[in-house]
Amino acid sequence: PKPIKPTMRRIVIVMIGVLWANAMAAKSFELKSPSGEVSVTVDIGEQIRYSVYGGGKPLLTDSSLALCLREGTLGDKPHLTGHKASPVNRTFRPVVAFKFEEIRDRCNMLRLDFRGGWAVEFRAYDDGMAYRFVTALGHDIEVLSEKVAIRFPNDYTAVVQQPGGFKTAYEEPYSLIETNGWKPGDPMSVLPVLIDTRQGYKLLLSESALSDYPCMFLEGDGANGMKGTFPKVPLAYEESGDRSMRILQEADYIARTKGTRAFPWRYFVIAKDDGQLIENTMTARLAEQQAIADASWIEPGQVSWEFWNAASPYGPDVDFVAGFNTATYKYYIDFAAEYGIPYIIMDEGWARSTRDPYTPNPAVDVHELIRYGREKGVGIILWMTWLVVENHFEMFEELSKWGVKGVKIDFMDRSDQWMVNYYERVAAEAARHKMVVAFHGSFKPAGLEYKYPNVLAYEGVRGMENMGGCTPANSVWFPFIRNAVGPMDYTPGAMLSMQPESYCGNRPNAASIGTRAYQMALFVLFETGLQMLADNPTLYYRNDECTRFISRVPVTWDETRALKAVAGKFAVVAKRKGDKWYVGAINGSNEGIELEIPLDFLTPGKNYTMTGFEDGINAFRQAMDYRKTQRRVDSTGKATLKIARNGGWAAVIE
């Protein structure tokens, strides 16, 4: 054979090098969950693309991700330098057990390292998947955008909340859209989003370990997919009234942050049965490590609340003019003490001005109320706007000296990086002074409540404060979507109940849509570390047997089981605390239903008494109608639930 000329040799070497480089660049990986139920394939070429399968069925296909920095895009023509697959198998006990006293975090993980000091981590769980970026860049960075491109192999149905922009309190009602019809320019959605694949699986999309970064929103891409979008960093703003800021100028980036860090997890819960959505603990499993060394002082519990009922007790035992005054608050403290409720909230009206957290309303002797509450075993939580907290951040030390047990902070209505950091600053400062926190006017939970477990509640929901705009047809989605990602302050407990066609609930005689048994079931179904009793103590006293039931429902649980559930229609959930089981069921439809549930979750060989509250025979029209029942049961038996339209069923088994 003829010798190869030097020029030709160089060409061959270059071609071999190019082919070798392309072979190194184009890589495919498969990651399976421990049982093999869920699998993720990752393809690395010009971009990083992934597909997700459930039971071998494609659920997401050809989805892609990237992190766009000022200095370049991580994920654009990536050069793989190494990879590592490893199992994760740990158990932990959350300080505040919203679902389970012990959570098992078991999955398989794939870490892909790329030239330039960054990586992407994927996790495959038996009930979902997640991924995140990890960077080690050694200098601060500006994130211009993040590419979250989700593609579906078929037309799916998405259940979304669509605000008019990034300024939102996450209180929009749910709507159903077809994914192939969600076009650019259509209203975006907040997280979480529920997706029905129509092939036996539902997907719940949200995020966890959110820190120093904005919340993600989703919008349609016009090609049967979704893409992430994020609020930009505000640069200039001015105060607008006493509870908000008007943003005057925004940056061209969504975050300025450390270059060495882990970014938020993007996750999908993958459920073959709708009850798995209710039982999932994905936010907790992916949350950051706890930042409070000693959390023994944190006490979740129920709260008596005056705002929804306009501080208006009345009757022969009320010999004072009711309102936002010392005598009325003492009445609420007495009510809380009577029923073993550990807190009252003093909402807007306790201070002379919402701009000043140090000067009480002259009619409200806060220091006397704190003293009186301490004597009765009832702690005081004070409401204030986020802006007054920001302008008086030193107030945590002062309020702690007063003896205040916690704060309820309201009207944030934003999700940009600055505001996400505000939540964490509040949580850390409140923890330093051993105070609990409830966020209202807030975004959804995304893991901060595990890093700082003194964060006991978020609103971020279309709850009972929406009065006639809060319907069982919308609220029945919450166990599957909003409450499935974290604690939710819905403010239940109405004693005046109406069917929608007869609703006329205005303060002070506030009412709810749904039956009395429906309201009682919400205390079992809805998870939060601060569960409100939103109604008037006068009505609670007059409905003592109902009040004694709901005031004894725990707010933390050893075990949660979804017994029967269809997203958007009905949910039956059993929860255990010690050796007692509580069961709650709600019906979101305008027609009555009958369900039979086995009691095989009870300990075999043990007899129990089941005390139940069910819709009365006329509850379909007169929503106040209910019946209290009691019978002996064991693990071999069943319970038949006859639930009226917009109705419910609640029981304790002990």
XYZ file of C-alpha atoms in Angstrom:
654
model
C 0.000 0.000 0.000
C 1.059 3.558 -0.683
C 2.301 5.559 2.323
C -0.089 8.243 3.631
C 1.194 11.724 2.912
C 1.764 14.011 5.955
C -1.093 16.313 4.886
C -3.466 13.371 4.496
C -2.262 11.982 7.852
C -3.170 15.270 9.552
C -6.629 15.195 7.938
C -7.218 11.609 9.096
C -6.073 12.457 12.630
C -8.351 15.499 12.692
C -11.308 13.440 11.398
C -10.678 10.729 13.995
C -10.488 13.438 16.656
C -13.763 14.969 15.498
C -15.492 11.584 15.453
C -14.087 10.773 18.896
C -15.188 14.153 20.240
C -18.693 13.709 18.795
C -18.870 10.228 20.281
C -17.890 11.631 23.660
C -20.373 14.508 23.327
C -23.358 12.420 22.196
C -24.209 10.241 25.168
C -27.357 8.475 26.313
C -28.172 7.354 29.825
C -31.072 5.476 31.363
C -32.014 5.928 34.994
C -34.594 3.659 36.605
C -36.422 3.997 39.898
C -35.788 1.312 42.550
C -38.783 -0.780 41.434
C -38.352 0.051 37.748
C -41.792 1.677 37.601
C -40.363 5.032 36.510
C -37.481 5.467 34.091
C -35.720 8.525 32.715
C -33.585 8.618 29.590
C -31.116 11.468 29.152
C -29.558 12.301 25.794
C -26.619 14.677 25.537
C -25.941 16.209 22.157
C -26.299 19.825 21.111
C -28.600 20.115 24.150
C -29.522 18.089 27.219
C -32.781 16.288 26.557
C -34.728 13.838 28.674
C -37.783 11.625 28.436
C -39.791 10.080 31.255
C -41.626 6.742 31.233
C -44.126 5.197 33.625
C -44.567 1.442 33.358
C -42.865 1.663 29.967
C -45.310 4.300 28.670
C -43.800 7.576 27.467
C -45.109 10.394 29.671
C -42.689 13.186 28.700
C -40.624 13.076 25.525
C -37.746 15.132 24.185
C -37.927 17.681 26.991
C -34.919 19.919 27.476
C -33.220 22.077 30.073
C -30.585 24.792 30.253
C -29.403 27.571 32.549
C -28.710 30.818 30.708
C -26.042 32.904 32.440
C -24.598 36.269 31.482
C -21.374 34.516 30.493
C -22.983 31.704 28.500
C -25.626 28.993 28.529
C -25.103 25.870 30.594
C -26.617 23.205 28.396
C -25.723 24.662 25.005
C -23.365 22.203 23.292
C -22.410 20.659 26.644
C -19.175 18.701 27.010
C -19.613 15.739 29.335
C -16.600 15.094 31.571
C -17.985 12.395 33.825
C -21.026 10.767 35.290
C -21.962 8.926 38.447
C -24.966 6.791 39.302
C -25.785 6.157 42.945
C -28.737 5.143 45.114
C -30.330 7.344 47.752
C -31.869 5.503 50.681
C -32.523 7.442 53.868
C -35.310 8.070 56.333
C -35.934 11.239 58.293
C -38.435 12.576 60.776
C -39.710 16.051 59.912
C -40.121 18.460 62.818
C -43.674 19.159 61.654
C -45.174 15.945 60.323
C -47.793 17.138 57.854
C -48.364 13.608 56.484
C -46.040 11.075 58.113
C -43.939 11.009 61.268
C -41.188 9.340 59.234
C -40.454 9.846 55.543
C -38.411 7.491 53.407
C -36.367 9.076 50.639
C -35.505 6.236 48.248
C -34.494 6.752 44.638
C -31.693 6.290 42.122
C -29.636 9.328 41.164
C -27.579 10.185 38.101
C -25.113 13.062 38.213
C -23.739 14.353 34.914
C -20.653 16.589 35.131
C -19.777 19.009 32.349
C -16.779 21.052 31.341
C -16.928 24.488 32.896
C -17.710 23.540 36.481
C -21.355 22.555 36.442
C -23.543 19.466 36.621
C -27.112 18.247 36.319
C -28.546 15.759 38.800
C -31.513 13.524 37.973
C -33.478 11.433 40.436
C -35.881 8.592 39.630
C -38.376 7.690 42.338
C -41.047 5.024 42.186
C -43.552 7.890 42.377
C -41.776 10.566 40.381
C -38.653 12.180 38.994
C -36.684 15.359 39.622
C -33.695 17.261 38.300
C -31.606 20.281 39.235
C -28.514 22.213 38.198
C -25.423 22.320 40.427
C -22.669 24.848 39.759
C -19.133 25.347 41.090
C -18.125 28.514 39.269
C -16.294 30.298 42.061
C -17.788 33.732 41.373
C -21.184 35.388 41.522
C -23.386 34.929 38.478
C -26.381 36.520 36.823
C -29.033 34.095 35.589
C -30.743 35.640 32.565
C -33.268 32.820 32.251
C -33.752 29.120 32.797
C -34.910 26.835 30.047
C -37.563 24.423 31.287
C -39.054 22.938 28.118
C -41.567 20.148 28.763
C -42.937 18.185 25.804
C -45.809 15.707 25.764
C -46.144 12.736 23.395
C -49.943 13.119 23.270
C -52.566 15.701 24.039
C -52.961 15.951 27.805
C -55.295 17.881 30.093
C -53.723 20.334 32.542
C -55.364 21.763 35.657
C -53.958 25.259 36.111
C -54.350 28.551 37.971
C -53.840 31.443 35.588
C -53.111 34.908 36.981
C -52.900 38.022 34.852
C -49.184 38.409 35.565
C -46.428 37.710 38.043
C -48.159 39.754 40.762
C -50.438 37.147 42.299
C -51.462 35.650 45.649
C -52.046 32.251 43.980
C -55.805 32.470 44.606
C -57.083 32.035 41.061
C -59.682 29.277 40.560
C -58.633 26.135 38.725
C -59.333 25.761 35.042
C -58.799 22.834 32.680
C -56.930 23.330 29.417
C -55.811 21.013 26.621
C -52.045 21.074 26.343
C -52.068 21.220 22.527
C -54.215 24.353 22.716
C -52.109 26.288 25.237
C -50.450 28.889 23.048
C -47.766 31.528 23.589
C -49.422 34.693 24.790
C -52.151 32.817 26.666
C -52.224 33.397 30.439
C -49.480 31.561 32.278
C -49.989 29.358 35.330
C -48.569 29.289 38.818
C -47.230 26.062 40.299
C -48.222 23.387 41.101
C -49.834 22.115 37.882
C -51.658 18.800 37.588
C -51.491 16.971 34.251
C -53.757 14.112 33.216
C -51.943 11.991 30.631
C -55.135 10.033 29.817
C -53.110 6.844 29.815
C -53.346 5.814 33.448
C -50.982 8.351 34.979
C -51.275 11.823 36.442
C -48.312 14.167 36.813
C -47.968 16.881 39.449
C -45.327 19.454 38.592
C -43.765 21.707 41.224
C -40.418 22.708 42.741
C -38.499 22.306 45.993
C -35.360 23.677 47.672
C -36.330 27.131 46.416
C -33.760 29.560 47.795
C -32.189 32.768 46.457
C -34.070 32.257 43.199
C -37.509 33.207 41.812
C -40.560 30.965 41.697
C -41.202 29.233 38.413
C -44.383 29.806 36.389
C -45.469 27.847 33.312
C -46.822 28.919 29.939
C -47.861 27.054 26.810
C -45.398 26.716 23.960
C -47.973 26.210 21.191
C -46.541 22.786 20.323
C -48.189 20.532 22.927
C -45.746 21.496 25.619
C -45.017 23.903 28.428
C -42.082 26.131 29.232
C -40.920 27.799 32.395
C -40.995 31.541 32.856
C -39.719 33.592 35.770
C -40.187 37.096 37.227
C -37.150 39.329 36.875
C -35.290 40.986 39.712
C -36.758 44.370 40.707
C -34.185 47.163 40.696
C -36.204 50.236 41.640
C -39.529 50.523 43.413
C -41.588 52.785 45.613
C -43.994 52.104 48.437
C -47.598 51.952 47.321
C -49.863 52.401 50.321
C -49.100 50.491 53.486
C -48.855 46.977 52.106
C -47.146 46.844 48.725
C -44.422 48.268 46.515
C -44.748 49.415 42.943
C -41.867 48.115 40.841
C -40.457 50.917 38.705
C -37.575 49.102 37.022
C -36.621 45.479 36.448
C -33.271 43.904 35.644
C -32.698 41.838 32.527
C -31.910 38.825 34.739
C -34.030 36.624 37.020
C -31.375 36.080 39.701
C -28.024 37.365 40.855
C -26.618 34.644 43.044
C -23.566 32.670 44.124
C -21.809 30.727 41.396
C -21.232 27.749 43.651
C -24.606 26.378 44.667
C -27.410 23.914 43.987
C -30.427 25.320 42.160
C -34.079 24.428 42.876
C -35.350 20.966 42.068
C -37.942 20.699 39.276
C -40.043 17.662 40.030
C -42.910 15.543 38.771
C -44.979 13.342 41.048
C -46.055 10.399 38.864
C -49.236 8.771 40.136
C -51.003 5.670 38.837
C -53.709 6.204 41.444
C -55.001 9.665 42.339
C -54.557 8.869 46.021
C -50.778 8.821 45.493
C -50.935 12.550 44.820
C -52.427 13.083 48.272
C -49.895 10.844 50.010
C -46.795 12.127 48.195
C -43.921 13.752 50.115
C -41.793 14.946 47.202
C -41.368 18.528 48.457
C -40.051 17.218 51.776
C -37.705 14.667 50.204
C -36.075 17.311 48.015
C -36.011 20.172 50.528
C -32.811 21.671 51.901
C -31.347 20.508 55.171
C -32.891 21.884 58.364
C -31.253 25.147 59.435
C -32.606 25.298 63.006
C -30.338 23.409 65.389
C -32.919 23.130 68.185
C -36.498 23.010 66.941
C -38.015 21.581 70.117
C -39.820 24.863 70.858
C -41.898 24.758 67.644
C -45.512 23.962 68.464
C -47.985 23.462 65.598
C -51.632 23.711 66.550
C -55.040 25.195 65.950
C -55.927 28.886 66.040
C -59.045 30.854 66.874
C -59.335 33.724 64.417
C -61.473 36.837 64.574
C -61.141 38.367 61.100
C -63.413 36.082 59.051
C -66.280 36.585 61.497
C -65.532 40.300 62.040
C -64.775 39.937 65.781
C -68.501 39.736 66.509
C -69.420 37.391 69.356
C -72.910 37.974 70.727
C -75.462 36.483 73.093
C -76.335 36.477 76.786
C -72.741 35.821 77.872
C -71.393 38.813 75.897
C -71.817 41.907 78.114
C -69.443 44.136 76.138
C -69.505 45.865 72.774
C -67.849 43.372 70.462
C -65.119 44.414 68.031
C -61.362 44.845 67.903
C -60.952 45.547 71.595
C -59.525 43.988 74.730
C -62.789 42.507 76.005
C -63.491 40.750 72.702
C -59.999 39.281 72.469
C -60.296 37.982 76.034
C -63.502 36.277 74.942
C -61.597 34.585 72.095
C -58.870 33.542 74.524
C -61.488 32.059 76.860
C -63.019 30.176 73.942
C -59.618 28.830 72.879
C -58.840 27.734 76.430
C -62.223 26.002 76.746
C -61.566 23.827 73.696
C -57.811 23.319 74.097
C -56.861 25.548 71.151
C -53.270 26.753 71.675
C -53.368 30.091 69.792
C -55.461 33.057 68.778
C -54.561 35.357 65.895
C -55.030 39.085 66.319
C -55.534 40.193 62.732
C -55.697 43.634 61.142
C -57.011 46.096 63.718
C -54.864 45.247 66.749
C -52.404 48.076 65.940
C -53.132 51.786 65.682
C -51.677 51.761 62.148
C -50.624 49.005 59.793
C -47.417 50.992 59.292
C -46.455 50.779 62.974
C -45.962 47.418 64.727
C -45.099 49.001 68.078
C -48.199 51.058 68.875
C -51.334 49.059 69.613
C -54.832 50.257 68.929
C -55.827 52.211 72.095
C -58.791 49.854 72.450
C -56.527 46.788 72.434
C -54.255 46.223 75.432
C -51.854 43.812 73.765
C -49.656 43.372 76.824
C -52.645 42.542 79.023
C -53.884 40.075 76.402
C -50.500 38.350 76.231
C -50.518 38.088 80.025
C -54.102 36.837 80.075
C -53.396 34.340 77.312
C -50.351 33.007 79.132
C -52.498 32.504 82.231
C -55.020 30.556 80.143
C -52.433 28.594 78.153
C -53.187 30.413 74.878
C -50.481 32.088 72.782
C -50.871 35.278 70.724
C -49.991 35.488 67.017
C -49.977 38.992 65.510
C -50.900 39.902 61.920
C -48.987 42.531 59.974
C -48.156 43.445 56.399
C -44.903 42.298 54.861
C -43.928 45.909 54.219
C -44.137 46.940 57.864
C -42.011 43.909 58.737
C -39.430 44.877 56.128
C -39.335 48.462 57.389
C -39.067 47.321 61.033
C -37.106 44.102 60.866
C -35.835 44.617 64.399
C -39.429 44.113 65.601
C -38.932 40.353 66.040
C -36.709 40.988 69.054
C -39.206 43.428 70.547
C -42.252 41.218 69.952
C -40.405 38.288 71.466
C -39.820 40.366 74.604
C -43.554 41.076 74.701
C -44.220 37.325 74.669
C -45.730 37.084 71.190
C -45.643 33.490 69.923
C -45.693 34.151 66.192
C -46.506 36.382 63.253
C -48.898 36.184 60.345
C -47.425 38.173 57.445
C -49.617 39.271 54.566
C -49.844 40.773 51.068
C -46.483 39.768 49.558
C -48.209 38.859 46.262
C -44.839 38.457 44.500
C -42.516 35.598 43.634
C -39.298 37.242 42.382
C -35.854 36.500 43.829
C -35.976 39.419 46.264
C -39.306 38.261 47.674
C -38.238 34.604 47.906
C -35.249 35.808 49.926
C -37.571 37.919 52.080
C -39.484 34.774 53.096
C -36.241 33.131 54.173
C -34.990 36.200 56.049
C -38.290 36.333 57.951
C -38.158 32.619 58.748
C -34.579 32.834 60.011
C -35.125 35.946 62.132
C -38.371 34.606 63.593
C -36.610 31.323 64.430
C -33.823 33.242 66.182
C -36.474 34.635 68.522
C -38.445 31.364 68.743
C -41.499 32.589 66.873
C -43.657 30.694 64.404
C -44.667 32.148 61.022
C -47.734 31.992 58.791
C -47.484 33.576 55.329
C -50.625 35.020 53.727
C -50.865 36.671 50.332
C -48.160 34.163 49.531
C -46.844 31.800 46.891
C -47.041 28.026 47.303
C -44.712 26.038 49.623
C -41.419 24.988 48.052
C -39.343 23.503 50.862
C -38.636 26.463 53.160
C -40.976 24.911 55.741
C -38.488 22.039 56.153
C -35.382 24.217 56.224
C -37.133 26.470 58.753
C -39.874 24.349 60.340
C -41.146 27.352 62.309
C -42.869 28.236 59.008
C -46.126 26.454 59.756
C -48.513 27.708 57.082
C -48.864 29.403 53.710
C -52.058 30.738 52.233
C -51.491 30.744 48.466
C -54.917 29.186 47.988
C -58.455 30.160 47.076
C -59.691 29.644 50.611
C -62.740 30.669 52.585
C -61.690 34.312 52.644
C -62.978 34.325 49.066
C -66.466 33.858 50.522
C -68.882 33.027 47.670
C -65.913 32.520 45.340
C -64.820 29.492 47.391
C -66.775 26.456 46.208
C -66.402 22.699 46.831
C -66.080 22.235 43.056
C -62.801 24.179 43.208
C -61.677 23.171 46.703
C -61.926 19.435 45.979
C -58.798 19.822 43.821
C -56.683 21.001 46.782
C -55.743 17.579 48.249
C -54.438 16.589 44.792
C -52.692 19.833 43.790
C -52.079 22.732 46.182
C -52.074 20.831 49.484
C -50.149 18.000 47.832
C -47.017 20.192 47.774
C -47.192 21.648 51.278
C -49.141 23.199 54.171
C -52.178 25.277 53.235
C -54.052 27.862 55.279
C -57.559 27.545 53.884
C -59.223 28.859 57.100
C -62.030 26.277 57.492
C -64.603 25.886 60.241
C -67.777 27.680 59.108
C -70.835 26.851 61.173
C -73.244 28.559 58.766
C -73.474 26.303 55.716
C -75.303 26.875 52.445
C -75.751 25.286 49.055
C -74.474 27.558 46.261
C -77.854 28.685 44.937
C -78.808 30.071 48.358
C -75.441 31.512 49.389
C -75.617 34.898 51.090
C -72.645 34.929 53.425
C -71.403 38.391 54.336
C -69.539 39.457 57.457
C -70.278 39.434 60.334
C -72.586 36.468 59.601
C -70.030 34.844 57.322
C -71.049 31.523 55.779
C -69.554 28.886 53.525
C -70.683 26.954 50.485
C -70.896 23.247 51.302
C -72.562 21.263 54.030
C -71.754 21.220 57.742
C -70.231 17.731 57.414
C -68.126 19.033 54.499
C -66.684 21.774 56.714
C -65.878 19.286 59.450
C -64.154 16.935 57.018
C -61.823 19.728 55.886
C -60.084 19.632 59.282
C -59.013 16.060 58.544
C -58.268 16.515 54.842
C -56.445 19.846 54.688
C -52.857 19.959 55.964
C -51.344 22.906 57.794
C -49.300 23.533 60.910
C -51.690 26.310 62.025
C -55.253 25.189 61.438
C -57.807 27.981 61.778
C -61.164 27.817 63.439
C -62.393 30.702 61.361
C -65.889 31.198 62.722
C -67.471 33.050 65.614
C -67.025 31.544 69.089
C -70.741 32.198 69.630
C -71.572 29.728 66.842
C -69.003 27.234 68.063
C -70.519 27.266 71.543
C -73.994 26.747 70.039
C -72.701 23.794 67.994
C -70.697 22.214 70.788
C -70.630 18.609 69.506
C -69.221 19.766 66.160
C -66.731 22.093 67.850
C -65.523 19.372 70.199
C -64.821 17.158 67.190
C -62.943 19.678 65.027
C -60.962 21.152 67.926
C -59.564 17.693 68.672
C -58.402 16.943 65.137
C -54.561 16.995 65.165
C -52.536 19.164 62.792
C -49.624 16.713 62.582
C -49.910 13.050 61.681
C -48.120 9.747 62.070
C -49.617 8.250 58.923
C -51.770 9.315 55.962
C -53.752 7.006 53.684
C -55.907 8.006 50.742
C -58.691 5.419 50.804
C -60.628 6.444 47.697
C -59.945 9.475 45.575
C -60.645 10.867 42.114
C -58.994 14.202 41.425
C -61.526 16.972 40.978
C -64.436 14.805 42.149
C -64.048 13.397 45.663
C -61.470 12.384 48.256
C -61.624 10.034 51.245
C -58.536 10.148 53.462
C -57.679 8.399 56.744
C -55.013 9.804 59.065
C -53.523 8.317 62.197
C -52.253 10.062 65.314
C -51.080 7.566 67.907
C -53.760 4.880 68.105
C -56.592 7.089 66.822
C -57.686 7.317 63.215
C -59.526 10.262 61.695
C -61.319 9.990 58.356
C -62.472 12.872 56.189
C -64.369 12.772 52.899
C -65.524 15.582 50.610
C -67.613 15.631 47.452
C -66.984 18.447 44.991
C -69.835 17.656 42.625
C -73.370 18.989 42.488
C -74.733 15.462 42.840
C -74.763 13.166 45.842
C -72.519 10.095 45.937
C -72.329 6.859 47.911
C -68.973 5.261 48.673
C -68.027 2.101 50.532
C -64.648 2.088 52.238
C -62.965 -0.914 53.857
C -61.631 -0.397 57.380
C -58.648 -2.694 56.879
C -56.245 0.088 57.901
C -57.298 -0.587 61.523
C -55.252 -2.930 63.721
C -56.506 -6.520 63.249
C -58.146 -8.078 66.287
C -58.890 -4.755 67.942
C -62.345 -3.254 68.446
C -62.948 0.454 67.973
C -65.698 3.027 68.389
C -66.338 5.141 65.300
C -67.998 8.499 65.935
C -69.079 10.062 62.666
C -70.675 13.231 61.336
C -72.545 12.766 58.079
C -74.818 14.755 55.807
C -78.447 14.671 56.890
C -81.188 13.497 54.566
C -81.989 17.101 53.615
C -78.429 18.386 53.342
C -78.732 18.513 49.543
C -80.990 21.544 50.092
C -80.491 22.621 53.701
C -76.718 22.386 54.062
C -76.869 22.753 57.851
C -78.460 19.298 58.131
C -76.133 16.681 59.632
C -76.310 13.542 61.752
C -73.953 12.333 64.454
C -73.544 8.553 64.550
C -71.647 6.074 66.686
C -70.967 2.363 66.231
C -68.436 -0.365 66.960
C -66.083 -1.336 64.139
C -63.019 -3.453 63.444
C -60.586 -4.087 60.594
C -62.886 -6.578 58.870
C -65.729 -4.107 58.463
C -66.672 -1.433 55.997
C -68.202 2.017 56.208
C -70.825 3.267 53.794
C -70.554 6.997 53.127
C -73.653 8.742 51.813
C -72.451 12.201 50.867
C -74.740 14.969 49.648
C -73.870 17.300 46.780
C -71.135 19.670 48.000
C -71.098 17.471 51.068
C -68.797 15.603 53.370
C -68.272 12.958 56.028
C -65.967 12.999 59.056
C -65.204 10.500 61.790
C -62.827 9.609 64.584
C -62.099 5.922 65.204
C -60.695 5.156 68.640
